[in-house]
Short mmCIF file of C-alpha atoms and ligand atoms in Angstrom, two decimals:
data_model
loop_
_atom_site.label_atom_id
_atom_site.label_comp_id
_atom_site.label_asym_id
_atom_site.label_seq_id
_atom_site.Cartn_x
_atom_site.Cartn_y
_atom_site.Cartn_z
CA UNK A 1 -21.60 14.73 -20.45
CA UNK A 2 -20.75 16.92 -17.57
CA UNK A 3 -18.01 18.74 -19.76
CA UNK A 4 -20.62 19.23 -22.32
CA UNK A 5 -22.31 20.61 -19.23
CA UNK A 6 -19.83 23.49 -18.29
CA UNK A 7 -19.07 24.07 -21.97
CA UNK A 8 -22.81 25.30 -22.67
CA UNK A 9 -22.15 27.75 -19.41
CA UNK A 10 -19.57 28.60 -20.33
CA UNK A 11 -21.02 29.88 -23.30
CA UNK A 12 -24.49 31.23 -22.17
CA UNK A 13 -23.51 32.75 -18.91
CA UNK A 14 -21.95 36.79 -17.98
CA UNK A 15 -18.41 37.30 -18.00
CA UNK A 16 -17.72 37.51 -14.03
CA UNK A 17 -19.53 33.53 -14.21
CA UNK A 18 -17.60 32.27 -17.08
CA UNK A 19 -14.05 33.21 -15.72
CA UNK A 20 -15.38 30.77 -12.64
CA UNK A 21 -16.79 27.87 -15.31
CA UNK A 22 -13.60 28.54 -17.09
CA UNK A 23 -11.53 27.62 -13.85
CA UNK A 24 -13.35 24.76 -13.09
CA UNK A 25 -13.36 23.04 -17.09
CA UNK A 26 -9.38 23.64 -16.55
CA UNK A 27 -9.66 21.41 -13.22
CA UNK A 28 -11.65 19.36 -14.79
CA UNK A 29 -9.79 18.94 -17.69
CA UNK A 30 -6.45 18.42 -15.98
CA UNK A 31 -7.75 16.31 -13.27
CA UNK A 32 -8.86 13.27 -16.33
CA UNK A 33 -4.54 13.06 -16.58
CA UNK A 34 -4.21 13.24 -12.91
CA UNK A 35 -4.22 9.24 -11.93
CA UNK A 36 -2.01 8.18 -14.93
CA UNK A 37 -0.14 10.92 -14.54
CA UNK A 38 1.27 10.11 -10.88
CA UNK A 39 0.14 13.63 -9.81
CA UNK A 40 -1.44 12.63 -6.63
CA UNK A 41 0.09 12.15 -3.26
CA UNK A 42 -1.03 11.61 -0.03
CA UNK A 43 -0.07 13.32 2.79
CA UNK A 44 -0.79 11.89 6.63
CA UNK A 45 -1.56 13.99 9.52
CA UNK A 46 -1.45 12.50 13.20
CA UNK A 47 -3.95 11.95 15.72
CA UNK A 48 -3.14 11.85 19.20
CA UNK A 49 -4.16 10.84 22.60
CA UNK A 50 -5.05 13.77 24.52
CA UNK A 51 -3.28 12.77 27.56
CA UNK A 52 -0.41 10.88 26.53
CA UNK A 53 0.16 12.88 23.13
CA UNK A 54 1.18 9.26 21.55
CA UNK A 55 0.15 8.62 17.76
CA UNK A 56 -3.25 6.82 17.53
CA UNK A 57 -3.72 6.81 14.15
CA UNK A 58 -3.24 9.37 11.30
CA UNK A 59 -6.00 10.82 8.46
CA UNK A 60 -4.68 10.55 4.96
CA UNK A 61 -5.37 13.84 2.81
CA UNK A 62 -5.45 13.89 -0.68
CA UNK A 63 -2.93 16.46 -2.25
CA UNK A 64 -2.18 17.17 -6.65
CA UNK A 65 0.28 18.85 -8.14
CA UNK A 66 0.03 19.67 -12.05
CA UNK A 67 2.43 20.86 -14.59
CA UNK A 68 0.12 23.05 -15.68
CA UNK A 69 -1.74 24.89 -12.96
CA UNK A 70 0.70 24.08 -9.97
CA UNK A 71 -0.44 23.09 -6.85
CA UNK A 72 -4.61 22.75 -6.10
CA UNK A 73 -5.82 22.10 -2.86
CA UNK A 74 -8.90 19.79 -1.81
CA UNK A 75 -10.63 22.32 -1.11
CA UNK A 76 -10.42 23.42 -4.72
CA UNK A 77 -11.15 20.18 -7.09
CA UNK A 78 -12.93 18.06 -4.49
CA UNK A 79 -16.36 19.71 -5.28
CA UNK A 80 -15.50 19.80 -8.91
CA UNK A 81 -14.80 16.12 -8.95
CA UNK A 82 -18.05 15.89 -6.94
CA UNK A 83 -20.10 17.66 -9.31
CA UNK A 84 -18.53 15.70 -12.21
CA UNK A 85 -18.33 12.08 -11.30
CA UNK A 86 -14.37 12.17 -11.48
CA UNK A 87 -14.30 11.39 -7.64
CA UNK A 88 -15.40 7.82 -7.83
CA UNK A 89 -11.84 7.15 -9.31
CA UNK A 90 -10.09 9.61 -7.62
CA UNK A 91 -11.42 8.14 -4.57
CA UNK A 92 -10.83 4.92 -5.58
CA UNK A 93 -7.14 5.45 -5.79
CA UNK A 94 -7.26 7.30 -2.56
CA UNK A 95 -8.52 4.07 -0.76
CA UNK A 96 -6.10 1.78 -2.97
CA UNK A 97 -2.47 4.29 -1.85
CA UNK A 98 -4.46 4.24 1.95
CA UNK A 99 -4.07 0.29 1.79
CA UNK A 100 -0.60 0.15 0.38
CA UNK A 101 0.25 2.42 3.08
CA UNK A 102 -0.85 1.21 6.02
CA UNK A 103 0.43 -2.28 4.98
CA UNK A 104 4.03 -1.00 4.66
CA UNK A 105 3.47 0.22 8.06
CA UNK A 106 3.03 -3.28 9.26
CA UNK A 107 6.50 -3.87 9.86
CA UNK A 108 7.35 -0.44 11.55
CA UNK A 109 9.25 -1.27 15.04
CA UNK A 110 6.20 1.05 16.67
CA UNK A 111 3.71 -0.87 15.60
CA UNK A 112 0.93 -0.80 12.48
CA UNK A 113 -0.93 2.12 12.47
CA UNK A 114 -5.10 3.12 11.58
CA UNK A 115 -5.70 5.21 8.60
CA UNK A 116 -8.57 7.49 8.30
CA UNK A 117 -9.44 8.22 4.42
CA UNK A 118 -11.83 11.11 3.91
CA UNK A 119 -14.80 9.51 1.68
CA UNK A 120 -17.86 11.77 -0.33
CA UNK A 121 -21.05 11.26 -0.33
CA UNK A 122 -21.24 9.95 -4.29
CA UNK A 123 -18.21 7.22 -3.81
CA UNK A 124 -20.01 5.87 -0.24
CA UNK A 125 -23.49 5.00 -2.03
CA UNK A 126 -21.74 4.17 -5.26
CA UNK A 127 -22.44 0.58 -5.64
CA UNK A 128 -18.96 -0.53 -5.79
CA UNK A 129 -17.58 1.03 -3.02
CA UNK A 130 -17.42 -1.63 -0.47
CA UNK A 131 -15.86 -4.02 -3.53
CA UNK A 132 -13.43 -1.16 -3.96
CA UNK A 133 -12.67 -1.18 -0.74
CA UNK A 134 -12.08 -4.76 0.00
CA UNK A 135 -9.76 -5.36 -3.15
CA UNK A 136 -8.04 -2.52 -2.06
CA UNK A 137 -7.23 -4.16 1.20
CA UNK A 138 -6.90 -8.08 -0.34
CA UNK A 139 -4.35 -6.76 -2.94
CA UNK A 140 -2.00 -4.23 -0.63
CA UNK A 141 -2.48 -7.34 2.20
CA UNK A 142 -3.64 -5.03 4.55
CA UNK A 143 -5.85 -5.00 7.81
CA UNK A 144 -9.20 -3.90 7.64
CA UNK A 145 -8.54 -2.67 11.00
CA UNK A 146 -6.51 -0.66 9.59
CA UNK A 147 -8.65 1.78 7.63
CA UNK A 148 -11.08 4.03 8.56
CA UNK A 149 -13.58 5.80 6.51
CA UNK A 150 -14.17 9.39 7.46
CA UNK A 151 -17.61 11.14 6.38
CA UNK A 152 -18.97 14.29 6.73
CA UNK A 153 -22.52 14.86 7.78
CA UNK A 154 -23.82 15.51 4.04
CA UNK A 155 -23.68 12.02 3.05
CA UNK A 156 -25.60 11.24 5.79
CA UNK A 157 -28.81 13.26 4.79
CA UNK A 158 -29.58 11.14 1.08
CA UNK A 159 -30.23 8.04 0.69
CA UNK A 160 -30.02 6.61 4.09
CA UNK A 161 -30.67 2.94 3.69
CA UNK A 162 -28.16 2.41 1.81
CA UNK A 163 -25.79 4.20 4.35
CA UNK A 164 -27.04 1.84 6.85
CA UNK A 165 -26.42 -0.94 5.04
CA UNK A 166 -22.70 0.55 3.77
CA UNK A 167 -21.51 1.65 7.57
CA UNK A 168 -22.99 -1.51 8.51
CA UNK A 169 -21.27 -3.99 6.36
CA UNK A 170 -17.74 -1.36 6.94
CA UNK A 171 -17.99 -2.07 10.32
CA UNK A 172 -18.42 -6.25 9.90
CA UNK A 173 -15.62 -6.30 7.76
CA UNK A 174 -13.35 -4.84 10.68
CA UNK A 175 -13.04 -1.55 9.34
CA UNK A 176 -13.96 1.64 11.55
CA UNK A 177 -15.81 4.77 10.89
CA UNK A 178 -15.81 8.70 12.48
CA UNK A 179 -18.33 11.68 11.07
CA UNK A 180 -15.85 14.56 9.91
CA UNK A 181 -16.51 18.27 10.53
CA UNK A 182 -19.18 17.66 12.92
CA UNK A 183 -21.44 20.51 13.78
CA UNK A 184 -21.00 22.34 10.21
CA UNK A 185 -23.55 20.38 8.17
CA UNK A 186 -27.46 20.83 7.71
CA UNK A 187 -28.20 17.88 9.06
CA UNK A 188 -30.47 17.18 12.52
CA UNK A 189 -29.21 15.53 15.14
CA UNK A 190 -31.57 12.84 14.69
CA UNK A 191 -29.62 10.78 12.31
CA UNK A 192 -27.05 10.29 15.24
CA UNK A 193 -29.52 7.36 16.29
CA UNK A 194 -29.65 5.86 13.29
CA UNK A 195 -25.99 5.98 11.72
CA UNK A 196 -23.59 4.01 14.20
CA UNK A 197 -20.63 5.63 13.27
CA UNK A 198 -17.46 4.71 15.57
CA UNK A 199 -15.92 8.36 16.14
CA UNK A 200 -16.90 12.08 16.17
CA UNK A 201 -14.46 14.83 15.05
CA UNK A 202 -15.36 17.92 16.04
CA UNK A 203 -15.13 20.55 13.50
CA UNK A 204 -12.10 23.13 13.94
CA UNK A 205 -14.55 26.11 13.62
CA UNK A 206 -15.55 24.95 17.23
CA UNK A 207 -11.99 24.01 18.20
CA UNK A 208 -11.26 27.35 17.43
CA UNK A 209 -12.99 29.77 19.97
CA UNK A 210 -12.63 27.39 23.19
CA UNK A 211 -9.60 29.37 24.79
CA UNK A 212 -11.37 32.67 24.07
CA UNK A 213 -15.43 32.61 24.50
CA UNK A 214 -17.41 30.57 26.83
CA UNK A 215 -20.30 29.61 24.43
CA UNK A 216 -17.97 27.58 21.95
CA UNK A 217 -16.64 25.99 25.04
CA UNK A 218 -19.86 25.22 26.28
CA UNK A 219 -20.85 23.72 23.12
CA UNK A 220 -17.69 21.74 22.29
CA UNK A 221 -18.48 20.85 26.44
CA UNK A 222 -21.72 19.52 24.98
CA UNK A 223 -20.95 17.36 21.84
CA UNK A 224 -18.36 15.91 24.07
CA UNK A 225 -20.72 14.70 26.37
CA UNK A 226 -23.58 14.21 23.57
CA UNK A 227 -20.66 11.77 21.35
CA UNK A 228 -19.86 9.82 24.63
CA UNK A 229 -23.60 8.98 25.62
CA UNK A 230 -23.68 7.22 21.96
CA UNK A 231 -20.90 5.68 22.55
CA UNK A 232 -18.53 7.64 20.42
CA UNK A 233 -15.19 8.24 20.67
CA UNK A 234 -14.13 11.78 20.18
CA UNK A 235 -11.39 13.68 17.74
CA UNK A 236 -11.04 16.97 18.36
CA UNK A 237 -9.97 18.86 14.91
CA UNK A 238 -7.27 21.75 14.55
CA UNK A 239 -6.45 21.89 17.60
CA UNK A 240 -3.44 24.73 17.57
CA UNK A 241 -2.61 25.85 21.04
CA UNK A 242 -1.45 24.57 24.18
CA UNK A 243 -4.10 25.94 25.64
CA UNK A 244 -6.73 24.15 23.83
CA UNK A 245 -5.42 21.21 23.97
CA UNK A 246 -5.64 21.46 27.71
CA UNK A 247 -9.10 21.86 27.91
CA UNK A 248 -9.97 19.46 25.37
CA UNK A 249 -8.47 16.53 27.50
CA UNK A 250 -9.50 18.10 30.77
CA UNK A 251 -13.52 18.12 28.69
CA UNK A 252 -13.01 14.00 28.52
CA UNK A 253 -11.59 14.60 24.41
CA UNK A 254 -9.87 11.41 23.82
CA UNK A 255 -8.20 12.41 20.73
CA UNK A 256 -6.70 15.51 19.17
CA UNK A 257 -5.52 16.51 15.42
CA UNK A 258 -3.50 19.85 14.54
CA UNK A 259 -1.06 21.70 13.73
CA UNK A 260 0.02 22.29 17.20
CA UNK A 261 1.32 17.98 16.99
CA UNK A 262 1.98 18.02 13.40
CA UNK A 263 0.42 19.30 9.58
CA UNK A 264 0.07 16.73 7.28
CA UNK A 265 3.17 15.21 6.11
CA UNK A 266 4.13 11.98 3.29
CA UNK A 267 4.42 9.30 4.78
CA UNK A 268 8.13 8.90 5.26
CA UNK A 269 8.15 12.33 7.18
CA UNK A 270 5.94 10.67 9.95
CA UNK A 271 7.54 10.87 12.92
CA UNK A 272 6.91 7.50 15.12
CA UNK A 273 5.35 9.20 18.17
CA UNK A 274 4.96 13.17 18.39
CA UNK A 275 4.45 14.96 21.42
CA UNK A 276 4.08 19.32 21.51
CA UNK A 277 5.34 18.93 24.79
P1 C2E B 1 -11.03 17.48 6.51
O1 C2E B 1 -11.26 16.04 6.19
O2 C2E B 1 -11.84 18.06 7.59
O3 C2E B 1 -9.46 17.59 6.81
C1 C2E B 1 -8.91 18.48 7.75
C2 C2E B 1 -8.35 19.71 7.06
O4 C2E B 1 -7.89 20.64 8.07
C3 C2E B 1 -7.14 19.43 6.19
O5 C2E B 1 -7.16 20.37 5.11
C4 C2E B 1 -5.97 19.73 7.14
O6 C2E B 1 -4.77 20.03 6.46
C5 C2E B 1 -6.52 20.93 7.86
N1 C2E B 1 -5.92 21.10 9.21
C6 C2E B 1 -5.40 20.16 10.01
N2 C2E B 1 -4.99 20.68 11.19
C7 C2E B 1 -5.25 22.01 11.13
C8 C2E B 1 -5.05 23.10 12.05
O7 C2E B 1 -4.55 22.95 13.16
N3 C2E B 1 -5.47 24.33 11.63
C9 C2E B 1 -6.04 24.53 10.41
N4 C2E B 1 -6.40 25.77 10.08
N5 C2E B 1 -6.25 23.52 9.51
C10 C2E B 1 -5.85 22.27 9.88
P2 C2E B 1 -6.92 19.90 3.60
O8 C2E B 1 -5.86 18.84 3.55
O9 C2E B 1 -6.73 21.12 2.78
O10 C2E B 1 -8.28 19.20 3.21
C11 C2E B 1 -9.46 19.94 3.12
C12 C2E B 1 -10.66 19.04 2.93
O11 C2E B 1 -10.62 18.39 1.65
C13 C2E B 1 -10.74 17.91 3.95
O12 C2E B 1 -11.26 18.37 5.18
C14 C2E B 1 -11.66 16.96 3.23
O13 C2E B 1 -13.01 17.36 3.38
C15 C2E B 1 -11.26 17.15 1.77
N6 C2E B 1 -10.34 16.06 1.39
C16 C2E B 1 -9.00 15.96 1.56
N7 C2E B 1 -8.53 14.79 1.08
C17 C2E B 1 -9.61 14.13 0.59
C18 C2E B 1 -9.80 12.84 -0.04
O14 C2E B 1 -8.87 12.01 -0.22
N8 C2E B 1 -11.08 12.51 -0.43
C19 C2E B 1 -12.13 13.37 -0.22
N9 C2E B 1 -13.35 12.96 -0.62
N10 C2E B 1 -12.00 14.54 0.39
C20 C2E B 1 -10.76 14.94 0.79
MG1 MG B 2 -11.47 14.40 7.29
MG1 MG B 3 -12.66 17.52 9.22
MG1 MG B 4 -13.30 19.63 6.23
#
């Protein structure tokens, strides 16, 4: 149906907007092959304790690689496979390779380590998720402890009983939970009080400016102390200087992602514990 969708703009719509519907039905079209196809991977980027710089845990991010239109970033087919209804088995695959992962980190000499996998707004209320999610972990015979479900602030703002009930029931099953890109949604503050989410990463666009204006570090000062009071822990995001990463731990940050410890990486490239000093 939603092909039949972006055919009929493709049709009715200027030239300039079907080049862009014509993009997206070739996404869309080559992401249906994607699963069986073995064109998804997922690389793992570390998160680190601010003062000791040793590996906490690491987010997984979703990257695909066709035959026919190369490499396409997140940023690219997410939101297509959003719009579509193709991310509810995307994601579902996602959480499946997260749980195979983390249990054949198990046995690593260093120790098991937490997984953070990015989750939209459309798989998190889908009625299935939590099922998905606990096969996942039953048939890789992984730890629930071992996952963690990162959301950003727009699946907050629908449908928040069922949310509730979803972080909730995450969180008695062992698993943990963090708010992603913090600070960029539309959302008030107020559902803070009413979503118990376990961490807060704070969006890089913040990150960015706190070595070079005194407003972003005043703010980043303030979520810091605004994530704590809830009882948060915090994740600082794209963190890429010395510098910053300085003032992050000085601010109380207990954690910090970036490109300054590592980008993301497959999993066999994962260095045990990384330090930028
Ligand atoms: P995100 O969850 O906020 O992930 C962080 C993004 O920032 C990643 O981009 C990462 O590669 C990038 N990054 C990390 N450190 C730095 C840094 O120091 N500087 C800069 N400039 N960037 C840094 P990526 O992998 O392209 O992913 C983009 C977005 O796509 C993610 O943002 C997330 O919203 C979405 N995404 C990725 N994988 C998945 C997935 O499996 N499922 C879903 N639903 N969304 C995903
Ligand atoms: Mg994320
Ligand atoms: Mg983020
Ligand atoms: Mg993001």
């Amino acid at each position: 149906a939603a092909k039949d969708r972006g055919r009929n703009r493709h049709e009715f719509f200027d030239e300039q907007m079907g080049a862009k519907s014509r993009d997206a039905l070739l996404i869309e079209e080559a992401l249906q092959q994607a699963i069986a196809n073995n064109e998804f991977q997922l690389v793992y980027q570390p998160i680190v304790d601010a003062r000791s710089r040793r590996l906490v845990k690491v987010e997984a991010l979703l990257r695909w690689r066709t035959p026919t239109l190369g490499f396409v970033g997140p940023d690219r087919f997410i939101p297509i496979a959003e719009d579509n209804g193709q991310i509810i088995s995307i994601g579902t695959w996602v959480v499946q390779e997260a749980a195979r992962q983390a249990r054949a980190w198990h046995s690593r000499p260093e120790g098991p380590i937490r997984i953070a996998v990015n989750v939209s707004a459309a798989q998190l209320v889908d009625p299935d998720f939590i099922d998905v999610v606990d096969r996942a972990i039953a048939d890789a015979g992984a730890a629930p402890t071992e996952l963690e479900i990162e959301m950003t602030e727009r699946v907050l703002i629908n449908e928040a009983d069922t949310v509730v009930r979803v972080i909730d029931t995450l969180h008695e099953k062992g698993l943990s939970t963090s708010l992603d890109d913090f600070g960029t949604g539309y959302s008030s503050l107020s559902y803070l009080t009413r979503f118990h989410l376990r961490t807060l990463k704070i969006d890089r666009a913040f990150v960015n400016g706190i070595d070079q204006d005194e407003r972003s570090l005043a703010l980043v000062r303030a979520i810091i102390a605004m994530g704590h009071s809830l009882g948060m822990s915090i994740v600082a995001e794209g963190v890429e200087t010395e510098n910053q990463a300085g003032i992050l731990a000085e601010l109380g940050c207990e954690y910090l992602q970036g490109y300054l410890f590592s980008p993301p990486v497959p999993a066999e490239k994962l260095i045990p514990n990384v330090s930028a000093a």
